[in-house]
Coordinates of C-alpha atoms in Angstrom, one line a residue:
X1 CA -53.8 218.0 -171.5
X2 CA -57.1 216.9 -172.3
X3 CA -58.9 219.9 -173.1
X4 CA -56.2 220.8 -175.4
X5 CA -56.0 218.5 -177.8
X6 CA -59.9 218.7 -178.1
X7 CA -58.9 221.9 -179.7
X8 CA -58.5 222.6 -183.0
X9 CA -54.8 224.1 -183.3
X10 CA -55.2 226.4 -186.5
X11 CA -57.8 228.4 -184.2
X12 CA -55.6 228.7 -181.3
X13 CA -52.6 229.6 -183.3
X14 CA -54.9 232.4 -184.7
X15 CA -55.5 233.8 -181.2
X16 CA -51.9 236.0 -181.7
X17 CA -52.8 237.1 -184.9
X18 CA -56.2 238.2 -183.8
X19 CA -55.2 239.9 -181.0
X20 CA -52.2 242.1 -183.4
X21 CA -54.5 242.9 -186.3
X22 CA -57.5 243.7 -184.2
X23 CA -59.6 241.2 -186.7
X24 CA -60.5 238.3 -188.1
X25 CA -59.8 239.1 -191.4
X26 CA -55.8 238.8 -191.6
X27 CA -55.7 235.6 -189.0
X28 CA -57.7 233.5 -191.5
X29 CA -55.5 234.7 -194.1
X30 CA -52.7 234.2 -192.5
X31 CA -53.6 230.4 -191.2
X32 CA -55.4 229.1 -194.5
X33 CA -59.3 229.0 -193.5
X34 CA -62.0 231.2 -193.6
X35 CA -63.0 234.0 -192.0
X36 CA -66.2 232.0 -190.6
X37 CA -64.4 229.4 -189.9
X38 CA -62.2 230.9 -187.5
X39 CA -65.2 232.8 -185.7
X40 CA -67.0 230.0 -185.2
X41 CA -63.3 228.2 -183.6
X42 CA -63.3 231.4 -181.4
X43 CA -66.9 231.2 -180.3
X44 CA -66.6 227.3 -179.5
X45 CA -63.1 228.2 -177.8
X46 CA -64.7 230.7 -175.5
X47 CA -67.3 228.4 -174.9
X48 CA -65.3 225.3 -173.9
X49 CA -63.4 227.8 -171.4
X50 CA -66.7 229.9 -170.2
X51 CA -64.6 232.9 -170.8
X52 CA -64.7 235.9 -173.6
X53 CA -61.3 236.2 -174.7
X54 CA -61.8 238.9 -177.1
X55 CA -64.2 242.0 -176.5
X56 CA -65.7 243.3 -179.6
X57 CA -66.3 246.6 -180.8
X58 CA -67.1 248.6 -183.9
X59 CA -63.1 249.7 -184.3
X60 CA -61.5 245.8 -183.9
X61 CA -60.8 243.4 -181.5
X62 CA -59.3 243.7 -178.2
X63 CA -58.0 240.8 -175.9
X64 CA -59.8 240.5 -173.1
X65 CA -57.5 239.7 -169.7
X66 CA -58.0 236.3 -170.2
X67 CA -57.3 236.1 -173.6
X68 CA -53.4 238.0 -173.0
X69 CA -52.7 235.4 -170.9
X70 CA -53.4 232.7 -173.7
X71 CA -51.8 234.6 -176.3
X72 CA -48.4 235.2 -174.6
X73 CA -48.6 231.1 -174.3
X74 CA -49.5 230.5 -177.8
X75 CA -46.8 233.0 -179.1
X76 CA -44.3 230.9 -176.9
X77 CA -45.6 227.5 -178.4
X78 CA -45.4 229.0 -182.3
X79 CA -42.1 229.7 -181.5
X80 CA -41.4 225.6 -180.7
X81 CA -43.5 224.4 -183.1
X82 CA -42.1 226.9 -186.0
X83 CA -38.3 225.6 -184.7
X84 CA -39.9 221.7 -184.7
X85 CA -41.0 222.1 -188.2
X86 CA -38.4 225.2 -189.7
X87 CA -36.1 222.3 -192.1
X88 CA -38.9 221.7 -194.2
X89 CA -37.2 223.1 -197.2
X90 CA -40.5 223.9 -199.6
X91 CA -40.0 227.2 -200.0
X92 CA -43.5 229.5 -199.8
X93 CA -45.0 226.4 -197.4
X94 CA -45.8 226.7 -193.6
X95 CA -46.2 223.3 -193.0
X96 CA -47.0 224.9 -189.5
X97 CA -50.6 225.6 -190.9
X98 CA -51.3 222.2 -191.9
X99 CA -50.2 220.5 -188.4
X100 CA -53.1 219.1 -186.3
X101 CA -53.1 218.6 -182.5
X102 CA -54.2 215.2 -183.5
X103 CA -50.3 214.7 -185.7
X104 CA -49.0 216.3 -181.9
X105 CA -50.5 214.1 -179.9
X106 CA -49.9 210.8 -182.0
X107 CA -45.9 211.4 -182.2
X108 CA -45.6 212.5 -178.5
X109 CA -47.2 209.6 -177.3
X110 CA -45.4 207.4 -180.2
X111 CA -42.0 209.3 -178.8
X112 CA -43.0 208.4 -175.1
X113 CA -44.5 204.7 -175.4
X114 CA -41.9 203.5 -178.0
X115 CA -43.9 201.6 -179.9
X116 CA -46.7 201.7 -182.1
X117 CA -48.8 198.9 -180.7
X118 CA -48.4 200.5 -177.1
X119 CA -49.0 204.1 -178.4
X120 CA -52.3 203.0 -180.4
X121 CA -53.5 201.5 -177.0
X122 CA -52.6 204.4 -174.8
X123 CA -54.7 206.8 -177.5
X124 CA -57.5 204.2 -178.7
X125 CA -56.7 204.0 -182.0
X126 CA -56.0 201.4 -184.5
X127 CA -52.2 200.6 -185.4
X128 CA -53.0 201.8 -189.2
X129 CA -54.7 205.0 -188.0
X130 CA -51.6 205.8 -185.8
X131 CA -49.0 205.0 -188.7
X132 CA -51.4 207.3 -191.2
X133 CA -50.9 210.2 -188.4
X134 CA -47.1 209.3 -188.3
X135 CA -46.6 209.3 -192.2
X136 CA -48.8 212.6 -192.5
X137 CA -46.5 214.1 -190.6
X138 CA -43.2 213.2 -191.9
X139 CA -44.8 213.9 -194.8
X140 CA -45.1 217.4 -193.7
X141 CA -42.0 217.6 -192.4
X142 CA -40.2 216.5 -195.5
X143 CA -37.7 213.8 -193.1
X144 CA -38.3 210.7 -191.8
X145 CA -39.2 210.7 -188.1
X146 CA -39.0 206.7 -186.9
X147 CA -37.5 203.3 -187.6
X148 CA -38.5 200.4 -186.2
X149 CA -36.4 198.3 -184.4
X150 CA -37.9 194.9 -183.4
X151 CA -40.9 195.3 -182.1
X152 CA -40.6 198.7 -181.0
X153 CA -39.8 202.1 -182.4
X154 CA -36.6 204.3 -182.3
X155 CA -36.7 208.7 -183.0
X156 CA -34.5 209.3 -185.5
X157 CA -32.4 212.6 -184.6
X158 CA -34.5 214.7 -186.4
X159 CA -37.7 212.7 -184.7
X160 CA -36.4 213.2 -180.9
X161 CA -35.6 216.7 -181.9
X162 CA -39.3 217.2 -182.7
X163 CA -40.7 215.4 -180.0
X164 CA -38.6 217.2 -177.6
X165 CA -40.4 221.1 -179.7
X166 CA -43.9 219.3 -179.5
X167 CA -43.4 218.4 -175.7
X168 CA -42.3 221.9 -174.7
X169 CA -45.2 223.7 -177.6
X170 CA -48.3 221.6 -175.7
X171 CA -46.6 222.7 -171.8
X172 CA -46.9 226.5 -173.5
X173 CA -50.6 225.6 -174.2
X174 CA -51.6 223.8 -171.7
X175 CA -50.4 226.1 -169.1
X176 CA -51.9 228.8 -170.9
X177 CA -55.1 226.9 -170.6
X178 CA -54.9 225.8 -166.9
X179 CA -54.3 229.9 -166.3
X180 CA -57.7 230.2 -167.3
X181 CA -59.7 227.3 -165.2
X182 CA -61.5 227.6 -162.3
X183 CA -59.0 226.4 -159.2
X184 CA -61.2 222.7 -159.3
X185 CA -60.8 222.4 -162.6
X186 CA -58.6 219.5 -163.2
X187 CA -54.5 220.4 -163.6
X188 CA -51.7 218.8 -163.6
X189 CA -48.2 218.8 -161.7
X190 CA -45.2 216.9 -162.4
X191 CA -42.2 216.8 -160.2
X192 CA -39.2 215.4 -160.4
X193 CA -38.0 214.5 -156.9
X194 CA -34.1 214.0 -156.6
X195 CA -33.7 211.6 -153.4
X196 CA -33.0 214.7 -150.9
X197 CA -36.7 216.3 -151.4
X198 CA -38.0 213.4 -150.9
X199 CA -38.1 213.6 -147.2
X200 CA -39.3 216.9 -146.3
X201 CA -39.5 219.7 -148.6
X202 CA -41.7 217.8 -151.4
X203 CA -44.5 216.2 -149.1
X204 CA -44.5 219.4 -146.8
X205 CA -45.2 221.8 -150.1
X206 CA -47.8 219.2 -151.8
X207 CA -49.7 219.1 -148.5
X208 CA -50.4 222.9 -148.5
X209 CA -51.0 222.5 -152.3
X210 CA -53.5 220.0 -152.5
X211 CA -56.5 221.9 -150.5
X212 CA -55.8 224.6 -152.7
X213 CA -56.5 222.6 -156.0
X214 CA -59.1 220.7 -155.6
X215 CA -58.9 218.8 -159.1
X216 CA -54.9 218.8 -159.2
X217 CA -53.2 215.4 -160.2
X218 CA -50.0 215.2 -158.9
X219 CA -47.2 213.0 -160.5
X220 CA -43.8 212.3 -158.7
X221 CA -41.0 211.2 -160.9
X222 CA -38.6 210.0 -159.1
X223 CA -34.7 209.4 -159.8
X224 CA -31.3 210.8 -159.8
X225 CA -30.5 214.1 -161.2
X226 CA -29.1 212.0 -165.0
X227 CA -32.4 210.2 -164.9
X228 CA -34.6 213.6 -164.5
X229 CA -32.6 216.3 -166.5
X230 CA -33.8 215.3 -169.6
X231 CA -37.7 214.7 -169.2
X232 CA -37.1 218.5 -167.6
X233 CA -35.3 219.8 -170.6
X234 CA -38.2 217.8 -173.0
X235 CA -41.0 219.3 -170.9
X236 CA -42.1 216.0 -169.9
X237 CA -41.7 216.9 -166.0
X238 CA -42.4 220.5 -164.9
X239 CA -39.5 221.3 -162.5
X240 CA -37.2 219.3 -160.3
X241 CA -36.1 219.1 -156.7
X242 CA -32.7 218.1 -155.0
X243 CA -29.4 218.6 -155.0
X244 CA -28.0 221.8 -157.4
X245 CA -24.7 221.3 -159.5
X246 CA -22.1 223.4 -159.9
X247 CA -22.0 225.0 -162.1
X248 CA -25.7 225.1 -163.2
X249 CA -26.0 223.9 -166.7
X250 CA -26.4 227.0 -169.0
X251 CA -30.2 226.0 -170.0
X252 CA -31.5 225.5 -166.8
X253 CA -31.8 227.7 -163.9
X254 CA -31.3 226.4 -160.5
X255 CA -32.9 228.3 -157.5
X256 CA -31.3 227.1 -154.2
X257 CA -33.4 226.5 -151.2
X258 CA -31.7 225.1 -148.3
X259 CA -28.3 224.1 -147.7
X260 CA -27.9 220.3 -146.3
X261 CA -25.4 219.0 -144.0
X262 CA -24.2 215.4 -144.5
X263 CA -23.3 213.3 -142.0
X264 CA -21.7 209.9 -141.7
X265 CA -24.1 207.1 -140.6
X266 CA -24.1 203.6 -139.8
X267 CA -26.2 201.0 -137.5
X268 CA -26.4 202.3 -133.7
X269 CA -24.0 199.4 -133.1
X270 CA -21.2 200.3 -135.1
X271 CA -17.8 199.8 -133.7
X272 CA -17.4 203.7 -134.2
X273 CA -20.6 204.4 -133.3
X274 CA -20.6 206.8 -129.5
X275 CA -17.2 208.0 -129.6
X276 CA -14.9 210.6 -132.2
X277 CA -13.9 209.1 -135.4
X278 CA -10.9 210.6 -136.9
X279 CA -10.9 209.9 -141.3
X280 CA -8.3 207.0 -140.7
X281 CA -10.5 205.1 -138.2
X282 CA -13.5 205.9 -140.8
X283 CA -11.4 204.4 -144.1
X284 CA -10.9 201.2 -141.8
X285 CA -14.6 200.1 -142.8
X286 CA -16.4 199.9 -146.1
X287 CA -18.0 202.6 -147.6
X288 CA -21.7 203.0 -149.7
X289 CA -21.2 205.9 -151.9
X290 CA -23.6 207.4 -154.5
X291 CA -23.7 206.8 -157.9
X292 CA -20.9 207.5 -160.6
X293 CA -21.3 211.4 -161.0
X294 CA -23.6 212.3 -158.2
X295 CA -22.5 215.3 -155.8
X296 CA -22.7 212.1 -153.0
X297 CA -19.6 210.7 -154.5
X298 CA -17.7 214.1 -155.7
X299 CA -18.0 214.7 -152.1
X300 CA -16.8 211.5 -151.1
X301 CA -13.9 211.1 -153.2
X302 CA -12.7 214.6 -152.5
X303 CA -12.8 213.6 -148.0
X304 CA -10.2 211.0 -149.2
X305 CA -8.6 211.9 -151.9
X306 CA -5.5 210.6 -150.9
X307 CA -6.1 207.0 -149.4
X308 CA -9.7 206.1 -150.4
X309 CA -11.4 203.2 -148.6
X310 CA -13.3 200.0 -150.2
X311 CA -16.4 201.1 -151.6
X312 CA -18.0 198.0 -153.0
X313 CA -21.1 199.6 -153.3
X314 CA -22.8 202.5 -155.4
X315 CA -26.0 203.1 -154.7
X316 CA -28.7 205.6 -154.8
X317 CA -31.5 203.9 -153.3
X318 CA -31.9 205.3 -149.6
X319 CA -34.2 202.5 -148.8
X320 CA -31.2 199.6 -150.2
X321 CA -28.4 202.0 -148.2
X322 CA -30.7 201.8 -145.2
X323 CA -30.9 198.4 -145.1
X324 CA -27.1 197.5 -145.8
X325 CA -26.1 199.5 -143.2
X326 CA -28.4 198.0 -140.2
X327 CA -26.8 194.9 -141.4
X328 CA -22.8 195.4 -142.2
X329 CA -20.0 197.1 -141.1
X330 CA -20.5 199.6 -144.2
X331 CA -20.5 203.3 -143.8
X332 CA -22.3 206.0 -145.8
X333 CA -22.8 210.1 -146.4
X334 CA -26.4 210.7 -145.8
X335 CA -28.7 213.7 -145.6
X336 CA -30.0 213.3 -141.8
X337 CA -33.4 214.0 -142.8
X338 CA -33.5 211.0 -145.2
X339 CA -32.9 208.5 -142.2
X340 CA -34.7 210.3 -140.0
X341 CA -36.9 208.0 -139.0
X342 CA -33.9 205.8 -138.6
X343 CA -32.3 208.0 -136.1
X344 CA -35.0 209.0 -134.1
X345 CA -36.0 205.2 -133.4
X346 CA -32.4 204.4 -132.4
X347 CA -31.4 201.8 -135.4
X348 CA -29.1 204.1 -137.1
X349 CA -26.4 207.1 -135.8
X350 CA -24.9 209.5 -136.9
X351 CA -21.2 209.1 -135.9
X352 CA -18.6 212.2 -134.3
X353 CA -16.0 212.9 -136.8
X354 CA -13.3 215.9 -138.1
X355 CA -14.1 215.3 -141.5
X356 CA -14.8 218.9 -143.0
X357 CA -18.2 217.9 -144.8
X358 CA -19.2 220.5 -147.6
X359 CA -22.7 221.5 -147.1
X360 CA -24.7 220.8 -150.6
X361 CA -27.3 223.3 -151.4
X362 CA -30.9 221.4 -152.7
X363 CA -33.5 223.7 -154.6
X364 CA -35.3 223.5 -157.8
X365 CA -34.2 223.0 -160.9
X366 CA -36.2 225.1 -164.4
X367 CA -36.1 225.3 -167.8
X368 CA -34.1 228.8 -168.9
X369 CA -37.1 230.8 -169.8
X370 CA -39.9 228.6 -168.2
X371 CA -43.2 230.7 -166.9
X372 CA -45.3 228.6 -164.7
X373 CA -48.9 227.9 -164.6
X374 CA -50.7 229.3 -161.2
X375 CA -51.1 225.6 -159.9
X376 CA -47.4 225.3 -160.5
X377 CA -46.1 228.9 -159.2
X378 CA -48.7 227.7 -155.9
X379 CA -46.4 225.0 -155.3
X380 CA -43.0 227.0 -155.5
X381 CA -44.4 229.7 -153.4
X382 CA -45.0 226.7 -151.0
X383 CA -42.0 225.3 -151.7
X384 CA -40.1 228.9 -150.3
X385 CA -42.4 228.8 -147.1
X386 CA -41.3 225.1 -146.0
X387 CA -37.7 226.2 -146.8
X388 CA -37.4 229.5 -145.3
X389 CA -37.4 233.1 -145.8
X390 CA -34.8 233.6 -148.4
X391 CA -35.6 231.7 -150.6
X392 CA -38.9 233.3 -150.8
X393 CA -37.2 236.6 -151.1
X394 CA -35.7 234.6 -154.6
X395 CA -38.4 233.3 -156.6
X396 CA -37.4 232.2 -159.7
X397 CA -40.2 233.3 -161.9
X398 CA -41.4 237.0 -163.1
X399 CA -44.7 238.1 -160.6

């Protein structure tokens, strides 16, 4: 993200404009500066990329390859950024063409950090320099965007509403931007990893990723699917990985993987453990179950429905489950794979029973409408190749 907000935005948002009027002329009209102004923007754009984005001729202006790809992402962002900014209410006024990646920048990282002292630190500026950004934009937006509240800082609804639009307008740009870099050019992947990717399908992908991408940065988010689905929807994570929910949520798109099979585990010494276990011997012992809401404990509660056990615990730390069970009684639905190391070295087993467990299905959950950048459609092609051929046959994105 660092390139981009070096940019000036009234030159990238002219790229569009540009590239439909085959000129200059109309862009600078359009976006309130001059004609020179903007050429010498374009020039120092191409120059900061190494890449003509325009080829010139007698008749107009032409995108070059290179320059489609960044104007289908900056028509995508002026589509966020006119919805962030639309309620303005001045009739005649774009307060689109006054916005400055600098105004950006200050409130997404004021939205994020949640305070003014801890955003000012994050972007090494003064306190008064970050509330003059702040005010200049609620200014332009006509509404107030924060309130404190002690010594931090709470979004209006109005101001998580627009931090949410300037999230999802920067992704547009800076993926539009990273399409263009060289492959060790420094990008940027963040997954969020759902506690059943976490064991093979997220470290097997990233390992074939990583050679590829010599400057890529990889951030892993982890938590449950409540904890993720809104940094996804915000644009603050790129994609996310684990178990799918039924029915997908009409914004998102879910693209299934694998299918996983639960089984019942406890300590290798379990009274149960080396011999069938029919569901009233299994209700005789207590139960970890996942957390309020999580497909762990739908699946739980519907295997007994009738006559549930003690479940004194909720949990949906594998590393706390796997400890409570090597030393209790308890009993737990677990993924294999996420005790396999477990298994394999003899501490935990998985036990014989007729329950009739429900396989789950674990893919990758999107944004509705989400294109990724090549470092990110790298990692779901790798993603398909760890999990088998049909996915791959699937891939949730347009080629």
């Amino acid at each position: 993200m660092e390139l981009l907000y070096q940019l000036n935005l009234r030159h990238v948002r002219a790229l569009p404009i540009v590239a439909a009027a085959g000129g200059m002329s109309a862009a600078a009209t359009r976006i309130g500066i001059s004609q020179p102004a903007l050429a010498q923007g374009l020039a120092q754009l191409e120059r900061r990329l190494g890449l003509r984005l325009f080829d010139r001729h007698p008749g107009g202006m032409v995108p070059t390859p290179a320059g489609s790809v960044l104007v289908q992402r900056i028509t995508a962002a002026e589509q966020w950024l006119a919805t962030a900014l639309a309620r303005s209410g001045r009739r005649g006024f774009n307060p689109v063409n006054h916005l400055s990646m600098a105004q950006m920048r200050a409130f997404i990282t004021l939205a994020d950090a949640g305070s003014y002292v801890a955003a000012a630190a994050i972007l090494g500026l003064s306190q008064p320099a970050l509330h003059r950004a702040v005010g200049e934009l609620e200014r332009l937006a006509g509404w107030a965007m924060a309130e404190r509240r002690g010594r931090g800082v709470a979004l209006t609804a109005a101001g998580r509403a627009l931090a949410r639009q300037f999230r999802l307008a920067a992704a547009e740009l800076a993926a539009g931007l990273e399409s263009l870099l060289p492959a060790d050019a420094s990008v940027r992947l963040v997954v969020g990893a759902m506690p059943l990717s976490r064991a093979r399908l997220l470290p097997a992908a990233l390992a074939r990723v990583l050679p590829a991408f010599p400057g890529i940065k990889v951030d892993v988010v982890e938590g449950a699917w409540t904890d993720l689905v809104e940094p996804l929807r915000d644009g603050a994570i790129d994609l996310m990985i684990g178990a799918l929910r039924e029915p997908s949520p009409p914004d998102l798109v879910q693209w299934p993987l694998i299918e996983d099979r639960l089984a019942v585990i406890a300590r290798a010494d379990h009274p149960l453990a080396g011999r069938a276990s029919t569901a009233p011997d299994l209700a005789q012992y207590p139960w970890i179950i996942g957390r309020e809401g999580s497909p762990l404990a739908a699946q739980w509660y519907a295997l007994f429905a009738t006559a549930p056990p003690p479940a004194p615990v909720a949990c949906g730390s594998v590393m706390t489950i796997r400890e409570l069970l090597s030393a209790s009684d308890c009993l737990t639905l677990l993924s294999p794979d996420q005790v396999r190391v477990e298994l394999d070295a003899g501490l935990l087993v998985a036990l014989e029973t007729d329950l009739p467990l429900i396989p789950r299905r674990i893919g990758v959950v999107l944004r509705e409408g989400w294109r990724p950048s090549p470092v990110q459609r790298r990692f779901l092609a790798e993603l398909a190749e760890v999990a088998g051929p049909a996915s791959a046959a699937s891939l949730p994105f347009s080629e």
